Tab-separated table of N, CA and C in Angstrom:
chain	number	residue	atom	x	y	z
A	1	MET	N	68.307	154.597	114.809
A	1	MET	CA	68.004	154.453	113.413
A	1	MET	C	69.300	154.576	112.626
A	2	THR	N	69.520	153.604	111.751
A	2	THR	CA	70.721	153.582	110.935
A	2	THR	C	70.376	154.088	109.551
A	3	LEU	N	71.174	155.016	109.088
A	3	LEU	CA	70.950	155.546	107.748
A	3	LEU	C	71.920	154.883	106.779
A	4	ARG	N	71.372	154.376	105.690
A	4	ARG	CA	72.202	153.782	104.644
A	4	ARG	C	71.879	154.473	103.339
A	5	PRO	N	72.841	154.531	102.483
A	5	PRO	CA	72.521	155.084	101.172
A	5	PRO	C	71.489	154.197	100.482
A	6	PRO	N	70.628	154.747	99.677
A	6	PRO	CA	69.540	153.972	99.078
A	6	PRO	C	70.023	152.853	98.147
A	7	PHE	N	71.221	152.939	97.594
A	7	PHE	CA	71.684	151.926	96.639
A	7	PHE	C	72.415	150.768	97.325
A	8	SER	N	72.706	150.831	98.625
A	8	SER	CA	73.546	149.813	99.271
A	8	SER	C	72.872	148.451	99.335
A	9	ALA	N	71.598	148.375	99.586
A	9	ALA	CA	70.918	147.087	99.669
A	9	ALA	C	70.922	146.395	98.319
A	10	ALA	N	70.634	147.139	97.294
A	10	ALA	CA	70.615	146.550	95.954
A	10	ALA	C	72.019	146.139	95.539
A	11	LEU	N	73.018	146.957	95.859
A	11	LEU	CA	74.398	146.654	95.502
A	11	LEU	C	74.886	145.416	96.251
A	12	CYS	N	74.569	145.346	97.535
A	12	CYS	CA	74.988	144.212	98.345
A	12	CYS	C	74.333	142.934	97.843
A	13	HIS	N	73.044	142.989	97.528
A	13	HIS	CA	72.321	141.822	97.043
A	13	HIS	C	72.850	141.375	95.685
A	14	SER	N	73.105	142.302	94.791
A	14	SER	CA	73.589	141.928	93.458
A	14	SER	C	75.028	141.419	93.513
A	15	SER	N	75.855	141.956	94.425
A	15	SER	CA	77.238	141.469	94.509
A	15	SER	C	77.274	140.042	95.047
A	16	ARG	N	76.368	139.691	95.939
A	16	ARG	CA	76.295	138.316	96.419
A	16	ARG	C	75.886	137.379	95.290
A	17	ARG	N	74.949	137.827	94.473
A	17	ARG	CA	74.487	137.014	93.356
A	17	ARG	C	75.625	136.779	92.365
A	18	VAL	N	76.404	137.808	92.091
A	18	VAL	CA	77.540	137.688	91.177
A	18	VAL	C	78.587	136.750	91.771
A	19	ALA	N	78.821	136.875	93.072
A	19	ALA	CA	79.815	136.013	93.723
A	19	ALA	C	79.381	134.558	93.666
A	20	ARG	N	78.090	134.297	93.895
A	20	ARG	CA	77.607	132.909	93.848
A	20	ARG	C	77.696	132.350	92.439
A	21	ARG	N	77.415	133.149	91.450
A	21	ARG	CA	77.483	132.681	90.064
A	21	ARG	C	78.919	132.638	89.569
A	22	GLY	N	79.739	133.562	90.019
A	22	GLY	CA	81.101	133.668	89.520
A	22	GLY	C	82.062	132.663	90.121
A	23	LEU	N	81.805	132.232	91.352
A	23	LEU	CA	82.709	131.310	92.020
A	23	LEU	C	82.857	129.987	91.265
A	24	PRO	N	81.757	129.347	90.859
A	24	PRO	CA	81.936	128.097	90.103
A	24	PRO	C	82.686	128.310	88.781
A	25	VAL	N	82.470	129.436	88.144
A	25	VAL	CA	83.169	129.722	86.891
A	25	VAL	C	84.665	129.879	87.150
A	26	LEU	N	85.028	130.596	88.227
A	26	LEU	CA	86.437	130.748	88.576
A	26	LEU	C	87.078	129.412	88.922
A	27	MET	N	86.358	128.582	89.675
A	27	MET	CA	86.898	127.273	90.045
A	27	MET	C	87.100	126.395	88.811
A	28	LEU	N	86.147	126.415	87.884
A	28	LEU	CA	86.268	125.635	86.660
A	28	LEU	C	87.442	126.133	85.826
A	29	GLY	N	87.618	127.440	85.755
A	29	GLY	CA	88.746	128.011	85.011
A	29	GLY	C	90.077	127.600	85.605
A	30	ALA	N	90.163	127.628	86.930
A	30	ALA	CA	91.410	127.218	87.589
A	30	ALA	C	91.690	125.740	87.356
A	31	LEU	N	90.649	124.915	87.395
A	31	LEU	CA	90.812	123.485	87.161
A	31	LEU	C	91.279	123.215	85.733
A	32	LEU	N	90.677	123.879	84.779
A	32	LEU	CA	91.076	123.695	83.377
A	32	LEU	C	92.488	124.202	83.134
A	33	ALA	N	92.866	125.283	83.767
A	33	ALA	CA	94.224	125.809	83.604
A	33	ALA	C	95.239	124.832	84.171
A	34	ALA	N	94.911	124.201	85.282
A	34	ALA	CA	95.837	123.232	85.877
A	34	ALA	C	95.985	122.007	84.995
A	35	CYS	N	94.910	121.614	84.334
A	35	CYS	CA	94.968	120.433	83.473
A	35	CYS	C	95.669	120.712	82.154
A	36	SER	N	95.722	121.942	81.738
A	36	SER	CA	96.228	122.236	80.408
A	36	SER	C	97.739	122.387	80.349
A	37	SER	N	98.416	122.435	81.506
A	37	SER	CA	99.861	122.611	81.461
A	37	SER	C	100.546	121.300	81.141
A	38	GLY	N	101.696	121.367	80.495
A	38	GLY	CA	102.470	120.181	80.172
A	38	GLY	C	102.211	119.701	78.769
A	39	PRO	N	103.057	118.786	78.274
A	39	PRO	CA	102.912	118.283	76.919
A	39	PRO	C	101.681	117.392	76.787
A	40	HIS	N	101.085	117.397	75.612
A	40	HIS	CA	99.892	116.609	75.340
A	40	HIS	C	100.157	115.670	74.179
A	41	ASP	N	99.440	114.542	74.164
A	41	ASP	CA	99.564	113.639	73.029
A	41	ASP	C	98.521	114.003	71.977
A	42	ALA	N	98.396	113.206	70.937
A	42	ALA	CA	97.502	113.518	69.811
A	42	ALA	C	96.034	113.574	70.235
A	43	SER	N	95.663	112.833	71.266
A	43	SER	CA	94.268	112.839	71.706
A	43	SER	C	93.947	114.029	72.604
A	44	GLY	N	94.954	114.847	72.936
A	44	GLY	CA	94.730	116.009	73.777
A	44	GLY	C	94.948	115.747	75.252
A	45	LEU	N	95.234	114.506	75.624
A	45	LEU	CA	95.471	114.191	77.027
A	45	LEU	C	96.901	114.539	77.403
A	46	ALA	N	97.088	114.976	78.626
A	46	ALA	CA	98.431	115.320	79.094
A	46	ALA	C	99.245	114.042	79.245
A	47	ARG	N	100.467	114.057	78.729
A	47	ARG	CA	101.375	112.923	78.880
A	47	ARG	C	102.000	112.985	80.260
A	48	PRO	N	102.188	111.824	80.914
A	48	PRO	CA	102.863	111.846	82.213
A	48	PRO	C	104.307	112.283	82.042
A	49	GLN	N	104.794	113.015	83.028
A	49	GLN	CA	106.169	113.501	82.978
A	49	GLN	C	106.975	112.834	84.071
A	50	ASN	N	108.151	112.367	83.712
A	50	ASN	CA	109.044	111.773	84.688
A	50	ASN	C	110.049	112.831	85.083
A	51	LYS	N	109.733	113.593	86.102
A	51	LYS	CA	110.595	114.699	86.521
A	51	LYS	C	111.911	114.197	87.076
A	52	LEU	N	111.930	112.985	87.593
A	52	LEU	CA	113.163	112.427	88.131
A	52	LEU	C	114.219	112.313	87.041
A	53	LEU	N	113.824	111.824	85.865
A	53	LEU	CA	114.778	111.699	84.766
A	53	LEU	C	115.004	113.028	84.062
A	54	LYS	N	113.991	113.854	84.023
A	54	LYS	CA	114.102	115.127	83.326
A	54	LYS	C	115.149	116.033	83.958
A	55	GLU	N	115.287	115.970	85.282
A	55	GLU	CA	116.217	116.841	85.985
A	55	GLU	C	117.663	116.379	85.882
A	56	ASP	N	117.883	115.097	85.643
A	56	ASP	CA	119.235	114.561	85.622
A	56	ASP	C	119.909	114.937	84.305
A	57	ARG	N	121.091	115.524	84.380
A	57	ARG	CA	121.756	116.030	83.183
A	57	ARG	C	122.985	115.222	82.780
A	58	GLY	N	123.157	114.040	83.295
A	58	GLY	CA	124.287	113.226	82.880
A	58	GLY	C	124.544	112.084	83.827
A	59	ALA	N	125.636	111.403	83.612
A	59	ALA	CA	125.964	110.236	84.415
A	59	ALA	C	126.307	110.604	85.847
A	60	THR	N	126.555	111.866	86.127
A	60	THR	CA	126.900	112.263	87.483
A	60	THR	C	125.689	112.668	88.299
A	61	GLY	N	124.500	112.597	87.771
A	61	GLY	CA	123.308	112.836	88.565
A	61	GLY	C	122.686	114.199	88.414
A	62	GLY	N	123.274	115.128	87.696
A	62	GLY	CA	122.659	116.418	87.448
A	62	GLY	C	122.709	117.350	88.637
A	63	ASN	N	121.914	118.407	88.577
A	63	ASN	CA	121.926	119.439	89.610
A	63	ASN	C	120.646	119.480	90.419
A	64	ASP	N	119.824	118.457	90.334
A	64	ASP	CA	118.564	118.472	91.064
A	64	ASP	C	118.773	118.028	92.507
A	65	GLN	N	117.698	117.932	93.251
A	65	GLN	CA	117.760	117.567	94.663
A	65	GLN	C	118.342	116.164	94.837
A	66	LEU	N	118.047	115.263	93.910
A	66	LEU	CA	118.572	113.913	93.998
A	66	LEU	C	120.088	113.911	93.886
A	67	ALA	N	120.622	114.683	92.960
A	67	ALA	CA	122.080	114.727	92.787
A	67	ALA	C	122.750	115.342	94.009
A	68	LYS	N	122.130	116.353	94.587
A	68	LYS	CA	122.700	116.986	95.781
A	68	LYS	C	122.741	116.015	96.949
A	69	SER	N	121.852	115.039	96.932
A	69	SER	CA	121.835	114.057	98.010
A	69	SER	C	122.813	112.924	97.750
A	70	GLY	N	123.416	112.872	96.564
A	70	GLY	CA	124.370	111.824	96.247
A	70	GLY	C	123.755	110.613	95.588
A	71	VAL	N	122.535	110.744	95.053
A	71	VAL	CA	121.838	109.632	94.418
A	71	VAL	C	121.702	109.907	92.925
A	72	ASN	N	122.150	108.969	92.092
A	72	ASN	CA	122.012	109.106	90.654
A	72	ASN	C	120.574	108.784	90.258
A	73	ALA	N	119.940	109.683	89.532
A	73	ALA	CA	118.535	109.518	89.164
A	73	ALA	C	118.323	108.318	88.256
A	74	PHE	N	119.261	108.031	87.358
A	74	PHE	CA	119.117	106.882	86.467
A	74	PHE	C	119.214	105.570	87.253
A	75	LEU	N	120.149	105.506	88.194
A	75	LEU	CA	120.257	104.305	89.025
A	75	LEU	C	119.010	104.127	89.885
A	76	TRP	N	118.517	105.233	90.429
A	76	TRP	CA	117.310	105.172	91.260
A	76	TRP	C	116.145	104.622	90.445
A	77	ARG	N	115.924	105.203	89.270
A	77	ARG	CA	114.799	104.765	88.443
A	77	ARG	C	115.008	103.333	87.950
A	78	GLY	N	116.262	102.978	87.624
A	78	GLY	CA	116.563	101.611	87.212
A	78	GLY	C	116.257	100.610	88.314
A	79	ALA	N	116.563	100.972	89.556
A	79	ALA	CA	116.271	100.095	90.690
A	79	ALA	C	114.764	99.976	90.915
A	80	ILE	N	114.067	101.089	90.830
A	80	ILE	CA	112.608	101.070	90.993
A	80	ILE	C	111.973	100.189	89.917
A	81	ASP	N	112.393	100.376	88.664
A	81	ASP	CA	111.834	99.580	87.566
A	81	ASP	C	112.147	98.100	87.734
A	82	THR	N	113.378	97.783	88.103
A	82	THR	CA	113.801	96.391	88.225
A	82	THR	C	113.090	95.671	89.370
A	83	LEU	N	112.884	96.358	90.469
A	83	LEU	CA	112.290	95.740	91.651
A	83	LEU	C	110.769	95.905	91.718
A	84	SER	N	110.173	96.482	90.701
A	84	SER	CA	108.747	96.814	90.755
A	84	SER	C	107.830	95.592	90.805
A	85	PHE	N	108.349	94.395	90.536
A	85	PHE	CA	107.514	93.199	90.632
A	85	PHE	C	107.245	92.817	92.089
A	86	MET	N	108.019	93.407	93.007
A	86	MET	CA	107.855	93.126	94.430
A	86	MET	C	107.112	94.279	95.108
A	87	PRO	N	106.396	94.012	96.198
A	87	PRO	CA	105.760	95.124	96.920
A	87	PRO	C	106.823	95.924	97.676
A	88	PHE	N	106.725	97.249	97.621
A	88	PHE	CA	107.677	98.113	98.323
A	88	PHE	C	107.191	98.380	99.738
A	89	ALA	N	108.081	98.221	100.697
A	89	ALA	CA	107.787	98.609	102.074
A	89	ALA	C	108.157	100.071	102.271
A	90	SER	N	109.252	100.505	101.597
A	90	SER	CA	109.719	101.874	101.721
A	90	SER	C	110.607	102.204	100.531
A	91	ALA	N	110.529	103.444	100.063
A	91	ALA	CA	111.387	103.918	98.979
A	91	ALA	C	111.695	105.388	99.238
A	92	ASP	N	112.965	105.694	99.486
A	92	ASP	CA	113.403	107.048	99.796
A	92	ASP	C	114.375	107.502	98.719
A	93	ALA	N	113.900	108.343	97.794
A	93	ALA	CA	114.728	108.787	96.669
A	93	ALA	C	115.893	109.650	97.125
A	94	VAL	N	115.691	110.504	98.098
A	94	VAL	CA	116.752	111.391	98.544
A	94	VAL	C	117.837	110.600	99.279
A	95	GLY	N	117.439	109.619	100.058
A	95	GLY	CA	118.403	108.782	100.767
A	95	GLY	C	118.947	107.652	99.917
A	96	GLY	N	118.259	107.341	98.815
A	96	GLY	CA	118.701	106.274	97.926
A	96	GLY	C	118.489	104.884	98.488
A	97	VAL	N	117.400	104.676	99.220
A	97	VAL	CA	117.146	103.386	99.858
A	97	VAL	C	115.792	102.843	99.397
A	98	ILE	N	115.793	101.584	98.969
A	98	ILE	CA	114.557	100.881	98.616
A	98	ILE	C	114.490	99.624	99.464
A	99	LEU	N	113.396	99.464	100.178
A	99	LEU	CA	113.147	98.261	100.973
A	99	LEU	C	111.877	97.620	100.445
A	100	THR	N	111.961	96.356	100.065
A	100	THR	CA	110.756	95.672	99.615
A	100	THR	C	110.153	94.918	100.784
A	101	ASP	N	108.905	94.568	100.606
A	101	ASP	CA	108.247	93.693	101.554
A	101	ASP	C	108.506	92.260	101.097
A	102	TRP	N	108.077	91.286	101.860
A	102	TRP	CA	108.275	89.894	101.469
A	102	TRP	C	107.473	89.601	100.212
A	103	TYR	N	108.089	88.876	99.304
A	103	TYR	CA	107.463	88.498	98.032
A	103	TYR	C	107.546	86.985	97.882
A	104	THR	N	106.413	86.364	97.609
A	104	THR	CA	106.366	84.924	97.358
A	104	THR	C	106.132	84.707	95.874
A	105	PRO	N	107.079	84.077	95.178
A	105	PRO	CA	106.879	83.812	93.750
A	105	PRO	C	105.675	82.887	93.547
A	106	PRO	N	104.906	83.120	92.496
A	106	PRO	CA	103.716	82.290	92.261
A	106	PRO	C	104.048	80.800	92.101
A	107	ALA	N	105.220	80.478	91.574
A	107	ALA	CA	105.572	79.077	91.317
A	107	ALA	C	105.986	78.323	92.579
A	108	THR	N	106.465	79.045	93.578
A	108	THR	CA	106.932	78.392	94.812
A	108	THR	C	106.308	79.070	96.018
A	109	GLN	N	105.274	78.477	96.546
A	109	GLN	CA	104.546	79.064	97.673
A	109	GLN	C	105.227	78.843	99.024
A	110	ASN	N	106.269	78.019	99.059
A	110	ASN	CA	106.919	77.751	100.334
A	110	ASN	C	108.220	78.532	100.522
A	111	GLU	N	108.475	79.536	99.682
A	111	GLU	CA	109.635	80.406	99.878
A	111	GLU	C	109.242	81.851	99.594
A	112	ARG	N	109.982	82.765	100.211
A	112	ARG	CA	109.722	84.184	100.001
A	112	ARG	C	111.039	84.944	100.043
A	113	PHE	N	111.011	86.143	99.427
A	113	PHE	CA	112.215	86.954	99.288
A	113	PHE	C	111.940	88.388	99.723
A	114	LYS	N	112.981	89.031	100.188
A	114	LYS	CA	112.942	90.457	100.533
A	114	LYS	C	114.252	91.057	100.033
A	115	ILE	N	114.184	92.285	99.491
A	115	ILE	CA	115.373	92.920	98.925
A	115	ILE	C	115.545	94.310	99.514
A	116	THR	N	116.789	94.660	99.818
A	116	THR	CA	117.141	96.040	100.131
A	116	THR	C	118.120	96.502	99.060
A	117	CYS	N	117.949	97.734	98.622
A	117	CYS	CA	118.803	98.300	97.588
A	117	CYS	C	119.229	99.700	98.026
A	118	PHE	N	120.526	99.950	97.939
A	118	PHE	CA	121.079	101.250	98.297
A	118	PHE	C	121.763	101.847	97.071
A	119	ILE	N	121.440	103.095	96.737
A	119	ILE	CA	122.148	103.849	95.711
A	119	ILE	C	123.168	104.693	96.468
A	120	LEU	N	124.448	104.416	96.259
A	120	LEU	CA	125.501	104.976	97.101
A	120	LEU	C	126.243	106.151	96.495
A	121	SER	N	125.945	106.508	95.252
A	121	SER	CA	126.730	107.544	94.585
A	121	SER	C	125.874	108.282	93.570
A	122	SER	N	126.357	109.446	93.184
A	122	SER	CA	125.685	110.178	92.109
A	122	SER	C	126.239	109.769	90.750
A	123	ASP	N	127.233	108.864	90.738
A	123	ASP	CA	127.811	108.365	89.491
A	123	ASP	C	127.101	107.094	89.057
A	124	LEU	N	127.010	106.918	87.763
A	124	LEU	CA	126.408	105.713	87.207
A	124	LEU	C	127.517	104.680	87.031
A	125	ARG	N	127.804	103.968	88.133
A	125	ARG	CA	128.872	102.971	88.151
A	125	ARG	C	128.365	101.729	88.875
A	126	SER	N	129.021	100.620	88.634
A	126	SER	CA	128.580	99.366	89.241
A	126	SER	C	128.722	99.362	90.756
A	127	ASP	N	129.708	100.082	91.292
A	127	ASP	CA	129.871	100.097	92.745
A	127	ASP	C	128.972	101.133	93.432
A	128	ALA	N	128.097	101.770	92.675
A	128	ALA	CA	127.170	102.750	93.239
A	128	ALA	C	125.856	102.105	93.683
A	129	VAL	N	125.718	100.800	93.460
A	129	VAL	CA	124.499	100.074	93.837
A	129	VAL	C	124.889	98.925	94.755
A	130	ARG	N	124.212	98.835	95.887
A	130	ARG	CA	124.417	97.696	96.784
A	130	ARG	C	123.066	97.035	97.020
A	131	VAL	N	123.001	95.752	96.698
A	131	VAL	CA	121.764	94.984	96.817
A	131	VAL	C	121.970	93.861	97.827
A	132	SER	N	120.989	93.658	98.686
A	132	SER	CA	120.973	92.521	99.607
A	132	SER	C	119.659	91.781	99.406
A	133	VAL	N	119.753	90.465	99.284
A	133	VAL	CA	118.568	89.637	99.084
A	133	VAL	C	118.450	88.676	100.263
A	134	PHE	N	117.259	88.619	100.821
A	134	PHE	CA	116.979	87.730	101.942
A	134	PHE	C	115.957	86.702	101.488
A	135	ARG	N	116.187	85.460	101.865
A	135	ARG	CA	115.310	84.360	101.449
A	135	ARG	C	114.896	83.570	102.672
A	136	GLN	N	113.630	83.190	102.699
A	136	GLN	CA	113.127	82.316	103.752
A	136	GLN	C	112.314	81.196	103.114
A	137	VAL	N	112.396	80.016	103.713
A	137	VAL	CA	111.565	78.894	103.284
A	137	VAL	C	110.696	78.478	104.464
A	138	GLN	N	109.546	77.933	104.131
A	138	GLN	CA	108.622	77.528	105.173
A	138	GLN	C	108.894	76.063	105.550
A	139	GLN	N	109.183	75.860	106.844
A	139	GLN	CA	109.411	74.519	107.382
A	139	GLN	C	108.608	74.381	108.665
A	140	ASP	N	107.765	73.392	108.717
A	140	ASP	CA	106.915	73.154	109.897
A	140	ASP	C	106.110	74.401	110.272
A	141	ASN	N	105.519	75.037	109.265
A	141	ASN	CA	104.684	76.235	109.433
A	141	ASN	C	105.425	77.427	110.017
A	142	GLN	N	106.750	77.461	109.855
A	142	GLN	CA	107.544	78.611	110.287
A	142	GLN	C	108.480	79.012	109.153
A	143	TRP	N	108.737	80.318	109.053
A	143	TRP	CA	109.672	80.810	108.049
A	143	TRP	C	111.083	80.747	108.604
A	144	VAL	N	111.972	80.107	107.851
A	144	VAL	CA	113.348	79.906	108.279
A	144	VAL	C	114.274	80.578	107.269
A	145	ASP	N	115.238	81.372	107.762
A	145	ASP	CA	116.205	82.028	106.883
A	145	ASP	C	117.084	80.993	106.195
A	146	THR	N	117.268	81.173	104.903
A	146	THR	CA	118.146	80.302	104.122
A	146	THR	C	118.937	81.166	103.156
A	147	PRO	N	120.116	80.703	102.743
A	147	PRO	CA	120.914	81.512	101.814
A	147	PRO	C	120.293	81.529	100.418
A	148	VAL	N	120.566	82.613	99.717
A	148	VAL	CA	120.112	82.728	98.323
A	148	VAL	C	121.186	82.140	97.417
A	149	ALA	N	120.820	81.880	96.178
A	149	ALA	CA	121.791	81.377	95.205
A	149	ALA	C	122.916	82.394	95.049
A	150	ALA	N	124.103	81.918	94.762
A	150	ALA	CA	125.303	82.762	94.718
A	150	ALA	C	125.197	83.900	93.711
A	151	ASN	N	124.536	83.688	92.610
A	151	ASN	CA	124.472	84.708	91.553
A	151	ASN	C	123.260	85.629	91.652
A	152	THR	N	122.393	85.446	92.627
A	152	THR	CA	121.158	86.236	92.713
A	152	THR	C	121.441	87.721	92.870
A	153	VAL	N	122.300	88.087	93.803
A	153	VAL	CA	122.599	89.497	94.057
A	153	VAL	C	123.255	90.130	92.833
A	154	SER	N	124.211	89.447	92.233
A	154	SER	CA	124.889	90.013	91.051
A	154	SER	C	123.940	90.115	89.863
A	155	ASP	N	123.016	89.167	89.708
A	155	ASP	CA	122.043	89.243	88.614
A	155	ASP	C	121.116	90.452	88.776
A	156	ILE	N	120.635	90.675	89.985
A	156	ILE	CA	119.739	91.818	90.225
A	156	ILE	C	120.501	93.127	90.042
A	157	THR	N	121.728	93.191	90.550
A	157	THR	CA	122.549	94.392	90.382
A	157	THR	C	122.793	94.671	88.902
A	158	SER	N	123.087	93.653	88.138
A	158	SER	CA	123.309	93.817	86.688
A	158	SER	C	122.053	94.318	85.985
A	159	LYS	N	120.901	93.809	86.383
A	159	LYS	CA	119.648	94.266	85.770
A	159	LYS	C	119.371	95.734	86.098
A	160	ILE	N	119.669	96.144	87.320
A	160	ILE	CA	119.490	97.546	87.710
A	160	ILE	C	120.417	98.435	86.886
A	161	LEU	N	121.680	98.045	86.761
A	161	LEU	CA	122.648	98.829	85.989
A	161	LEU	C	122.278	98.881	84.503
A	162	THR	N	121.836	97.770	83.961
A	162	THR	CA	121.418	97.737	82.555
A	162	THR	C	120.232	98.661	82.328
A	163	ARG	N	119.264	98.613	83.229
A	163	ARG	CA	118.085	99.490	83.099
A	163	ARG	C	118.487	100.959	83.244
A	164	ALA	N	119.391	101.266	84.167
A	164	ALA	CA	119.843	102.650	84.358
A	164	ALA	C	120.560	103.159	83.110
A	165	ARG	N	121.400	102.326	82.512
A	165	ARG	CA	122.098	102.728	81.274
A	165	ARG	C	121.108	102.928	80.133
A	166	GLN	N	120.093	102.088	80.074
A	166	GLN	CA	119.058	102.211	79.043
A	166	GLN	C	118.292	103.529	79.239
A	167	LEU	N	117.948	103.852	80.463
A	167	LEU	CA	117.243	105.109	80.743
A	167	LEU	C	118.098	106.312	80.367
A	168	ARG	N	119.394	106.236	80.676
A	168	ARG	CA	120.297	107.335	80.321
A	168	ARG	C	120.393	107.488	78.807
A	169	ALA	N	120.510	106.366	78.081
A	169	ALA	CA	120.581	106.417	76.620
A	169	ALA	C	119.281	106.957	76.026
A	170	ASP	N	118.152	106.530	76.592
A	170	ASP	CA	116.844	107.005	76.102
A	170	ASP	C	116.643	108.487	76.332
A	171	SER	N	117.327	109.037	77.339
A	171	SER	CA	117.170	110.463	77.633
A	171	SER	C	118.082	111.333	76.758
A	172	GLY	N	118.916	110.688	75.927
A	172	GLY	CA	119.774	111.443	75.022
A	172	GLY	C	121.183	111.665	75.506
A	173	HIS	N	121.567	111.041	76.599
A	173	HIS	CA	122.927	111.168	77.128
A	173	HIS	C	123.777	110.022	76.631
A	174	SER	N	124.994	110.308	76.225
A	174	SER	CA	125.874	109.267	75.727
A	174	SER	C	127.044	109.010	76.662
A	175	ASN	N	127.142	109.742	77.767
A	175	ASN	CA	128.272	109.572	78.708
A	175	ASN	C	128.225	108.231	79.363
């Protein structure tokens, strides 16, 4: 025969009831607390934050993880924005490498392009970006490698640099 204090059954039963009722309230509170952090717009919705740009403190890449890896955050974001019309096969911010998948322009269904982009420095300079463009045309139901126009690589590189400078200016840096 087990002896229990007379109040233990009632206490145990009521504590289970409180736990069952209290758990959803705690979960809802935690969810609301997670949603409430960060800046909000006029409608009360949280604005998206671009932590990649927020951490960068200048043309040298700042003190965040990206800068320690030797990748300028403005160049990285400029490359992502510039190449976003193509599907990405891989994008490694710490390594500074963007690989796109094959992209077929809507106007020309018999050719396709693939781009690789390397961010080589934490400085916002023209030699910190290396772009390679690959082009194939369809001949006899097979894709054949063909050269790209001479100015294609320089045009894409210029667009990446222009976008990176614009992002830096928009963030309040004048360097």
